[in-house]
CSV table of C-alpha atoms in Angstrom, one decimal:
chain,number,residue,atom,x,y,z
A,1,UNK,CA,0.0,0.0,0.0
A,2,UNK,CA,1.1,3.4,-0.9
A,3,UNK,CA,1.6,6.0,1.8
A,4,UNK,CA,-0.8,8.2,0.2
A,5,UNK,CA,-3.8,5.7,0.7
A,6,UNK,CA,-2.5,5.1,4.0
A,7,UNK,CA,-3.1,8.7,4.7
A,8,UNK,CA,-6.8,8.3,3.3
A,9,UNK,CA,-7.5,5.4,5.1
A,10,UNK,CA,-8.7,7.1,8.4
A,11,UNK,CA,-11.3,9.2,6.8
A,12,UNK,CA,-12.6,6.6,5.2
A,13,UNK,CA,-13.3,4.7,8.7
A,14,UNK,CA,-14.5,8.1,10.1
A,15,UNK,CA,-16.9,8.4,7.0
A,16,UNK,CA,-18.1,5.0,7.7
A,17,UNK,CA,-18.5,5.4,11.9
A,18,UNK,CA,-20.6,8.6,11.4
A,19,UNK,CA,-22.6,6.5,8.6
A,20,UNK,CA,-23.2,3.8,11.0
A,21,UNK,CA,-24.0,6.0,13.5
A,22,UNK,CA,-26.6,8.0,11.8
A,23,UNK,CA,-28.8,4.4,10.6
A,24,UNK,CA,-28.2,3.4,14.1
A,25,UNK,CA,-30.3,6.4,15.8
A,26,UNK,CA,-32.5,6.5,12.9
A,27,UNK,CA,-33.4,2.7,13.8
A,28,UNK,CA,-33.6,4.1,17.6
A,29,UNK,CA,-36.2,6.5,17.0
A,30,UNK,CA,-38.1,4.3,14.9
A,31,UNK,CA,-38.3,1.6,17.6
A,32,UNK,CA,-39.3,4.6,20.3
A,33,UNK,CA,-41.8,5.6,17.6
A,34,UNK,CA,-43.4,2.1,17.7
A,35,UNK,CA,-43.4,1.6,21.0
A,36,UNK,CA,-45.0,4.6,21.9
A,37,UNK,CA,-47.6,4.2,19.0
A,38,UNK,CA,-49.9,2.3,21.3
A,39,UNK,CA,-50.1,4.5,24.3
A,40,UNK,CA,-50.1,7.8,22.2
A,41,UNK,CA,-52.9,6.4,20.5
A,42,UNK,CA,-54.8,5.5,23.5
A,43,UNK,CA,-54.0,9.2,24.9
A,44,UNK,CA,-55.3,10.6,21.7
A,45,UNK,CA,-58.4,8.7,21.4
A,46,UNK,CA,-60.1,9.5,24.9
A,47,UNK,CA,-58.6,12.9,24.5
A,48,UNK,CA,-60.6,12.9,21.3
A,49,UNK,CA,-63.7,11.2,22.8
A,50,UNK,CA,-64.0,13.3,25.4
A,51,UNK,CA,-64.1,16.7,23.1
A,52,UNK,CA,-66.7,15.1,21.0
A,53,UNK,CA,-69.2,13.3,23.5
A,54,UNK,CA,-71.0,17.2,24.3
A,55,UNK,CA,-71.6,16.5,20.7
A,56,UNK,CA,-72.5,13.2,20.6
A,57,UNK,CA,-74.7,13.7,23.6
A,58,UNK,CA,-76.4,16.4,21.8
A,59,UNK,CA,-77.6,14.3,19.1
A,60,UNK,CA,-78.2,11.4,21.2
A,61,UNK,CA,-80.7,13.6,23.1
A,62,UNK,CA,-81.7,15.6,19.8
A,63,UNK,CA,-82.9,11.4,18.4
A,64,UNK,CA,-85.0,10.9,21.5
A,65,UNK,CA,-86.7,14.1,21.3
A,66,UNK,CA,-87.4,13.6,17.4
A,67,UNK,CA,-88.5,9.9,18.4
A,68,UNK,CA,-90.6,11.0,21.1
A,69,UNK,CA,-92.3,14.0,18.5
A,70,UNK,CA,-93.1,11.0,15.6
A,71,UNK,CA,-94.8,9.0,18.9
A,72,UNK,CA,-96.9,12.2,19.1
A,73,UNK,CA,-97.8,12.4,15.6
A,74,UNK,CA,-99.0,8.9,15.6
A,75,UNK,CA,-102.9,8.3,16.2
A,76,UNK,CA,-104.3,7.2,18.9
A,77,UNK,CA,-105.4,4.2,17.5
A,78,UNK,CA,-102.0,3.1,16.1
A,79,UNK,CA,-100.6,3.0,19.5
A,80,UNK,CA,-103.5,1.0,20.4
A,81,UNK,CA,-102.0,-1.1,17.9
A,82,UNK,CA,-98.6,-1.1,18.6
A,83,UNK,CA,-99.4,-1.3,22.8
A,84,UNK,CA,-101.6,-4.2,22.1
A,85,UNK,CA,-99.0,-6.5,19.8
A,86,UNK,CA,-96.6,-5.9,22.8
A,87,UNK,CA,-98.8,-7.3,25.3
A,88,UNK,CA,-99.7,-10.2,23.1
A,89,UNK,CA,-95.7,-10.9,23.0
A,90,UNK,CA,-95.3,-11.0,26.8
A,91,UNK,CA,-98.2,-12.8,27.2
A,92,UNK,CA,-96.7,-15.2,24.7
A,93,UNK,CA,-93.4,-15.1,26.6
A,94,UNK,CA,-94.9,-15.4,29.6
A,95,UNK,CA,-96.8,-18.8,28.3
A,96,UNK,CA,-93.8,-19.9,27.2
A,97,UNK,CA,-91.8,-19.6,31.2
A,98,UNK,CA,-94.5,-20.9,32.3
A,99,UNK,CA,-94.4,-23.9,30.0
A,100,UNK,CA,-91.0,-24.7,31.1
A,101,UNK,CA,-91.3,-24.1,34.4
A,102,UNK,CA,-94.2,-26.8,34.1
A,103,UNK,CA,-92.2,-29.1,32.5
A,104,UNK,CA,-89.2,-28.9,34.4
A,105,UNK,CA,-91.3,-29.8,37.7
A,106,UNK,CA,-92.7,-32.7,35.7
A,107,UNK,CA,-89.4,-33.8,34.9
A,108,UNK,CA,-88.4,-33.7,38.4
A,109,UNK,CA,-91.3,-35.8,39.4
A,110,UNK,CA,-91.0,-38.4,36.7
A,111,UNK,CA,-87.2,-38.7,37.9
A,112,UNK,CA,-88.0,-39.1,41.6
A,113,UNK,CA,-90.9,-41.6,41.0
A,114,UNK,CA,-87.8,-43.6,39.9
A,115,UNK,CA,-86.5,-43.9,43.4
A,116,UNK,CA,-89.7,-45.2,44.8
A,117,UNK,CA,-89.5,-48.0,47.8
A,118,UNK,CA,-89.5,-51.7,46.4
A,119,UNK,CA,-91.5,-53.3,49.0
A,120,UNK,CA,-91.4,-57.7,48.4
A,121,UNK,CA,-94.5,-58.9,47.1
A,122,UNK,CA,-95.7,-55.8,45.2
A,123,UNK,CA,-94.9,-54.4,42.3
A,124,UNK,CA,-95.4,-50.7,41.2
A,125,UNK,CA,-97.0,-49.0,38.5
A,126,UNK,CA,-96.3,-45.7,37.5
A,127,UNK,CA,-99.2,-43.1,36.5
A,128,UNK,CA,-100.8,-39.6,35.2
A,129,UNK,CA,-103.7,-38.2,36.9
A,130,UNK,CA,-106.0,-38.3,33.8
A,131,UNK,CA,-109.4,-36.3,35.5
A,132,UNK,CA,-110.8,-34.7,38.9
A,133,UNK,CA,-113.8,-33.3,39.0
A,134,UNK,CA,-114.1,-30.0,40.7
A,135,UNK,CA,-116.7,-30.6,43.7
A,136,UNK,CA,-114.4,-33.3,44.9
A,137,UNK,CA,-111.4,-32.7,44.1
A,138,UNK,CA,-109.8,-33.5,47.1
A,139,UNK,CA,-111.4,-36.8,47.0
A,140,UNK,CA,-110.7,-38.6,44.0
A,141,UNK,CA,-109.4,-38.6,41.0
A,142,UNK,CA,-109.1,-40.7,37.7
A,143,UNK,CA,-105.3,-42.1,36.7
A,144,UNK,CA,-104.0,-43.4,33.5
A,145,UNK,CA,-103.6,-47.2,34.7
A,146,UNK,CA,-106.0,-49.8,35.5
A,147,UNK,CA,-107.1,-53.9,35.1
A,148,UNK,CA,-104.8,-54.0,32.2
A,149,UNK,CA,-101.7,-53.2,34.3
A,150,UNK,CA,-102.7,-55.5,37.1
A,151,UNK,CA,-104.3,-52.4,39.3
A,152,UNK,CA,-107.3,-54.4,41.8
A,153,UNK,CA,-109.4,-52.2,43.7
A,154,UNK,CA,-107.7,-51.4,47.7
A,155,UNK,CA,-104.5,-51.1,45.9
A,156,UNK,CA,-102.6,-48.6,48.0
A,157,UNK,CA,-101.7,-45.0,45.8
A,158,UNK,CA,-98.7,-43.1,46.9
A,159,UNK,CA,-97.5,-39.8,45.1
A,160,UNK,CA,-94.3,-37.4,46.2
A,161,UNK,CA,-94.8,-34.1,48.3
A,162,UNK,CA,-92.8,-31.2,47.6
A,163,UNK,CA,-89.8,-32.3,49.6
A,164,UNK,CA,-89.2,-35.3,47.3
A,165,UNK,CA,-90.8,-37.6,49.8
A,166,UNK,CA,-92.9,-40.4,49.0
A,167,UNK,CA,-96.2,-40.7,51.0
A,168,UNK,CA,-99.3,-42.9,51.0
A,169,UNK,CA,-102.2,-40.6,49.2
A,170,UNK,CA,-105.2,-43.1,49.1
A,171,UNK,CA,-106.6,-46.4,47.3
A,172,UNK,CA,-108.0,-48.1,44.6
A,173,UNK,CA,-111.7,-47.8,44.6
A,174,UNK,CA,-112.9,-48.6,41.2
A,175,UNK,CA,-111.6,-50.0,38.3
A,176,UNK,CA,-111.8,-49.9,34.3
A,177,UNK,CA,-109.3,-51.8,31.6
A,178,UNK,CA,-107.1,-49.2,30.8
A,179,UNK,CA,-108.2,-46.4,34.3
A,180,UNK,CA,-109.1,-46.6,37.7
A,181,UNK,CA,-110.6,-44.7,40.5
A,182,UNK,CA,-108.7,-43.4,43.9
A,183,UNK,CA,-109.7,-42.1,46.8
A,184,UNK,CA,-108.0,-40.5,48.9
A,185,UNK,CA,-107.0,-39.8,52.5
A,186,UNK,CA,-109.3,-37.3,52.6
A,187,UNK,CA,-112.3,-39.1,51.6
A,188,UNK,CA,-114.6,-40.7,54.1
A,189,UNK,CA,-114.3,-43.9,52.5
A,190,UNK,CA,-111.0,-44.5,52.5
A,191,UNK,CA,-109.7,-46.0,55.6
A,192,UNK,CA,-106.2,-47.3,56.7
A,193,UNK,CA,-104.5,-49.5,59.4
A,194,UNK,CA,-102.0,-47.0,60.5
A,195,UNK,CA,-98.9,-47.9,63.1
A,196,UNK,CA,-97.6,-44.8,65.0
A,197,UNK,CA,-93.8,-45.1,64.7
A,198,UNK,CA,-92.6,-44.0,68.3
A,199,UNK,CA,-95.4,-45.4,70.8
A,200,UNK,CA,-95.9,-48.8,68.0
A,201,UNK,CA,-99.5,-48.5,68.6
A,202,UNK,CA,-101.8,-49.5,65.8
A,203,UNK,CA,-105.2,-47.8,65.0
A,204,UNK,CA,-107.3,-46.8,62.2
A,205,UNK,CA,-107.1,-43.9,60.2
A,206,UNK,CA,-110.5,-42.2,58.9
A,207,UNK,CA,-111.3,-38.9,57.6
A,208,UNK,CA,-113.5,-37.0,59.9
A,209,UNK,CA,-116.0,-34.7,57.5
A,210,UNK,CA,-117.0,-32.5,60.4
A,211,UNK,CA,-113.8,-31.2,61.7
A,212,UNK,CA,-112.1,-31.6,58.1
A,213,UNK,CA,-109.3,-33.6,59.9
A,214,UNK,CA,-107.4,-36.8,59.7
A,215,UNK,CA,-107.5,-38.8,62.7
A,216,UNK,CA,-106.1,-42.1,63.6
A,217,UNK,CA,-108.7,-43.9,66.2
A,218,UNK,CA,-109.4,-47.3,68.0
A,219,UNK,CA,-105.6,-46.9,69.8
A,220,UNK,CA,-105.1,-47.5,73.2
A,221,UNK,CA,-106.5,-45.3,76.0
A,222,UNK,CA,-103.0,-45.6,78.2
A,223,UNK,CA,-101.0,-45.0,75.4
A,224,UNK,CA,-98.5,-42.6,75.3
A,225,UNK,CA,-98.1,-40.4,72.1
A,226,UNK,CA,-96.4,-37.5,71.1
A,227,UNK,CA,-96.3,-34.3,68.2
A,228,UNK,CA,-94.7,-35.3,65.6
A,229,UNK,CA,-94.9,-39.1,66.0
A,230,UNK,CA,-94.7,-40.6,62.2
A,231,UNK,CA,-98.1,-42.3,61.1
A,232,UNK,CA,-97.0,-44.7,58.6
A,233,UNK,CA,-99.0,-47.3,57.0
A,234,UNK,CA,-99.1,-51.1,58.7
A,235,UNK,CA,-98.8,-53.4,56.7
A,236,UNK,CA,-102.3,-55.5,58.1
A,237,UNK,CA,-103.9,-55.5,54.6
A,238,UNK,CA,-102.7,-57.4,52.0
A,239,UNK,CA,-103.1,-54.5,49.8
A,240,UNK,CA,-100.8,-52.4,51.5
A,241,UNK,CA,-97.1,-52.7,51.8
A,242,UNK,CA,-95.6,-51.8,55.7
A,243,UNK,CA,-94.0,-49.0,56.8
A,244,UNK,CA,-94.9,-46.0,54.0
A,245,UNK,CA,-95.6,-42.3,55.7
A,246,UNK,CA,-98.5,-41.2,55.6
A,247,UNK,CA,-98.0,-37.8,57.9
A,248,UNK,CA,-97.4,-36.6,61.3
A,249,UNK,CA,-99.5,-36.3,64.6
A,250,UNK,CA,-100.6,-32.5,65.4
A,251,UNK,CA,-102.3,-31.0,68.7
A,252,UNK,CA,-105.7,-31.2,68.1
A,253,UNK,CA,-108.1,-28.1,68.6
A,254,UNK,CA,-108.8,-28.6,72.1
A,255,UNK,CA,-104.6,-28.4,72.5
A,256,UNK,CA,-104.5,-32.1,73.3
A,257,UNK,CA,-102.0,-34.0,71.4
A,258,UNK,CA,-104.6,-37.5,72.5
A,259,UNK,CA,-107.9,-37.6,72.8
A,260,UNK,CA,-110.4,-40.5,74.6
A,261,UNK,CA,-113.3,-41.4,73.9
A,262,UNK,CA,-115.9,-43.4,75.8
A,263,UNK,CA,-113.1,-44.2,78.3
A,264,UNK,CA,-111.5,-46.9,76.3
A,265,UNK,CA,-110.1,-45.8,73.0
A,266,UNK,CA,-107.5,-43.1,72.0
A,267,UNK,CA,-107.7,-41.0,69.2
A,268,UNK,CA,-104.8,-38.6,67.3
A,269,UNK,CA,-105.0,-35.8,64.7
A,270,UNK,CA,-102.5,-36.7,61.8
A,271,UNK,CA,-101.2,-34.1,59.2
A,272,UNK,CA,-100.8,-35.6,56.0
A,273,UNK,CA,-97.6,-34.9,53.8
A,274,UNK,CA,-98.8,-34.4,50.9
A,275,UNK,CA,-101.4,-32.0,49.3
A,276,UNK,CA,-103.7,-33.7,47.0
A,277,UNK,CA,-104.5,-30.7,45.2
A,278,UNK,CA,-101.0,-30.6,43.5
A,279,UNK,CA,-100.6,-34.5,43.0
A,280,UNK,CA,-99.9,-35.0,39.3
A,281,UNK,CA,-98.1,-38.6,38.9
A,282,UNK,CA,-99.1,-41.4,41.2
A,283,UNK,CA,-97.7,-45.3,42.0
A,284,UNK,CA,-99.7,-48.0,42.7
A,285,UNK,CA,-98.3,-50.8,45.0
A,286,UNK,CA,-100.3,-54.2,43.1
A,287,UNK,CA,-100.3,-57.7,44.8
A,288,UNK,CA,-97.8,-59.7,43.0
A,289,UNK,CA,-94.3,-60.8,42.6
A,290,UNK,CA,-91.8,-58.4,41.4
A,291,UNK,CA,-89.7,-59.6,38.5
């Protein structure tokens, strides 16, 4: 090498330091510039959001009070109109809640009808309360089930309360090919052998018209018995299985939880579990061998 490009040589480097320099902070500012692209936009934005919402506000307001003026130019009658297709659709909505609501609680009770006691000896069969009629409604009713599903009238009925509990809620009285007739606990002729569960006495249960009560009789005058004993069913008929509930034992009127009669008999006001106004889906216990 010559000396005279030896003297260039350092120029040359400086040239190409500065040069490298200068792309260097160009690419520096680029990279502040996109990392501070996000959060200057976000500055920006509300800044510019907040200068325009007395605008925005202003023909927010400005569309309600022109939407509000057309509702006052319509007639009368077309609001009629309009006011009366609303209330259809909620009714319809409503209809429709209800629906579910309906059946999601049938569901429920299908489910639980599932878990019903096996008792040996009987088998159960599952049914829909198909009619009532209104002056005794309490009384009986009509189910879906009858001779042709092995249902006999005295067959014991039970349904579920609203705890999911499985109670005794009357018997067989009458009985078609394909329905059959029950009456219930609080009809006067149905009648029970009923075992109280703490005291183990054993009496009858009959519906008593005149005080509209339940009441287990025929127990022993020097019996003890207490609120809230369990009345459950004996067992003593052939038609009916041991040991379902059938409800509680409640102070009478009088405040008594016992009452005797003719100095030789014993009789107790039961509460029932269940309420036969709301019993949709029944089981009936039959006489024979379960498979």
């Amino acid at each position: 090498m010559t000396p005279r490009e030896e003297k260039m040589d350092p120029g040359k480097r400086r040239k190409h330091l500065r040069g490298l320099t200068l792309i260097g902070s160009v690419l520096a500012v680029i990279l502040i510039l996109f990392s501070g692209y996000r959060t200057f936009r976000r500055f920006f934005s509300g800044l510019s959001r907040d200068f325009m919402s007395p605008f925005l506000n202003c023909a927010v307001r400005t569309e309600d009070k022109a939407a509000a003026a057309s509702l006052m130019l319509n007639s009368k009658l077309r609001l009629a109109r309009q006011l009366a297709a609303v209330s259809r659709e909620n009714a319809r909505l409503a209809a429709e809640n209800n629906s579910l609501k309906n059946l999601e609680r049938e569901n429920g009770a299908l489910r639980a009808l599932l878990n019903l006691p096996r008792k040996e000896g009987y088998q159960p069969v599952f049914a829909e309360v198909l009619a009532r009629a209104v002056p005794t409604w309490r009384e009986t009713f009509v189910i879906n089930r009858g001779e042709n599903d092995g249902i006999t009238p005295g067959d014991l009925v039970v349904a579920m309360d609203d705890n999911g509990r499985f109670a005794a809620a009357g018997r067989i009285k009458e009985v078609s090919k394909r329905t059959a007739t029950v009456i219930t606990l609080f009809s006067e002729e149905c009648h029970f052998s009923v075992i109280l569960a703490t005291s183990r006495q054993v009496g009858g249960m009959e519906f008593d018209p005149y005080a509209r009560t339940l009441k287990v009789k025929y127990l022993p005058a020097d019996g003890t018995y207490a609120e809230g004993e369990l009345a459950a069913t004996s067992g003593i008929s052939s038609h009916t299985p041991h040991g379902l509930p059938i409800g509680r034992v409640v102070k009478a009127a009088n405040g008594n939880i016992a009452t005797i009669r003719d100095q030789m008999f014993a009789e107790v006001e039961v509460k029932p579990f269940l309420s036969m106004e709301t019993v949709q889906f029944v089981a009936v216990y039959t006489k024979r061998s379960m498979e």
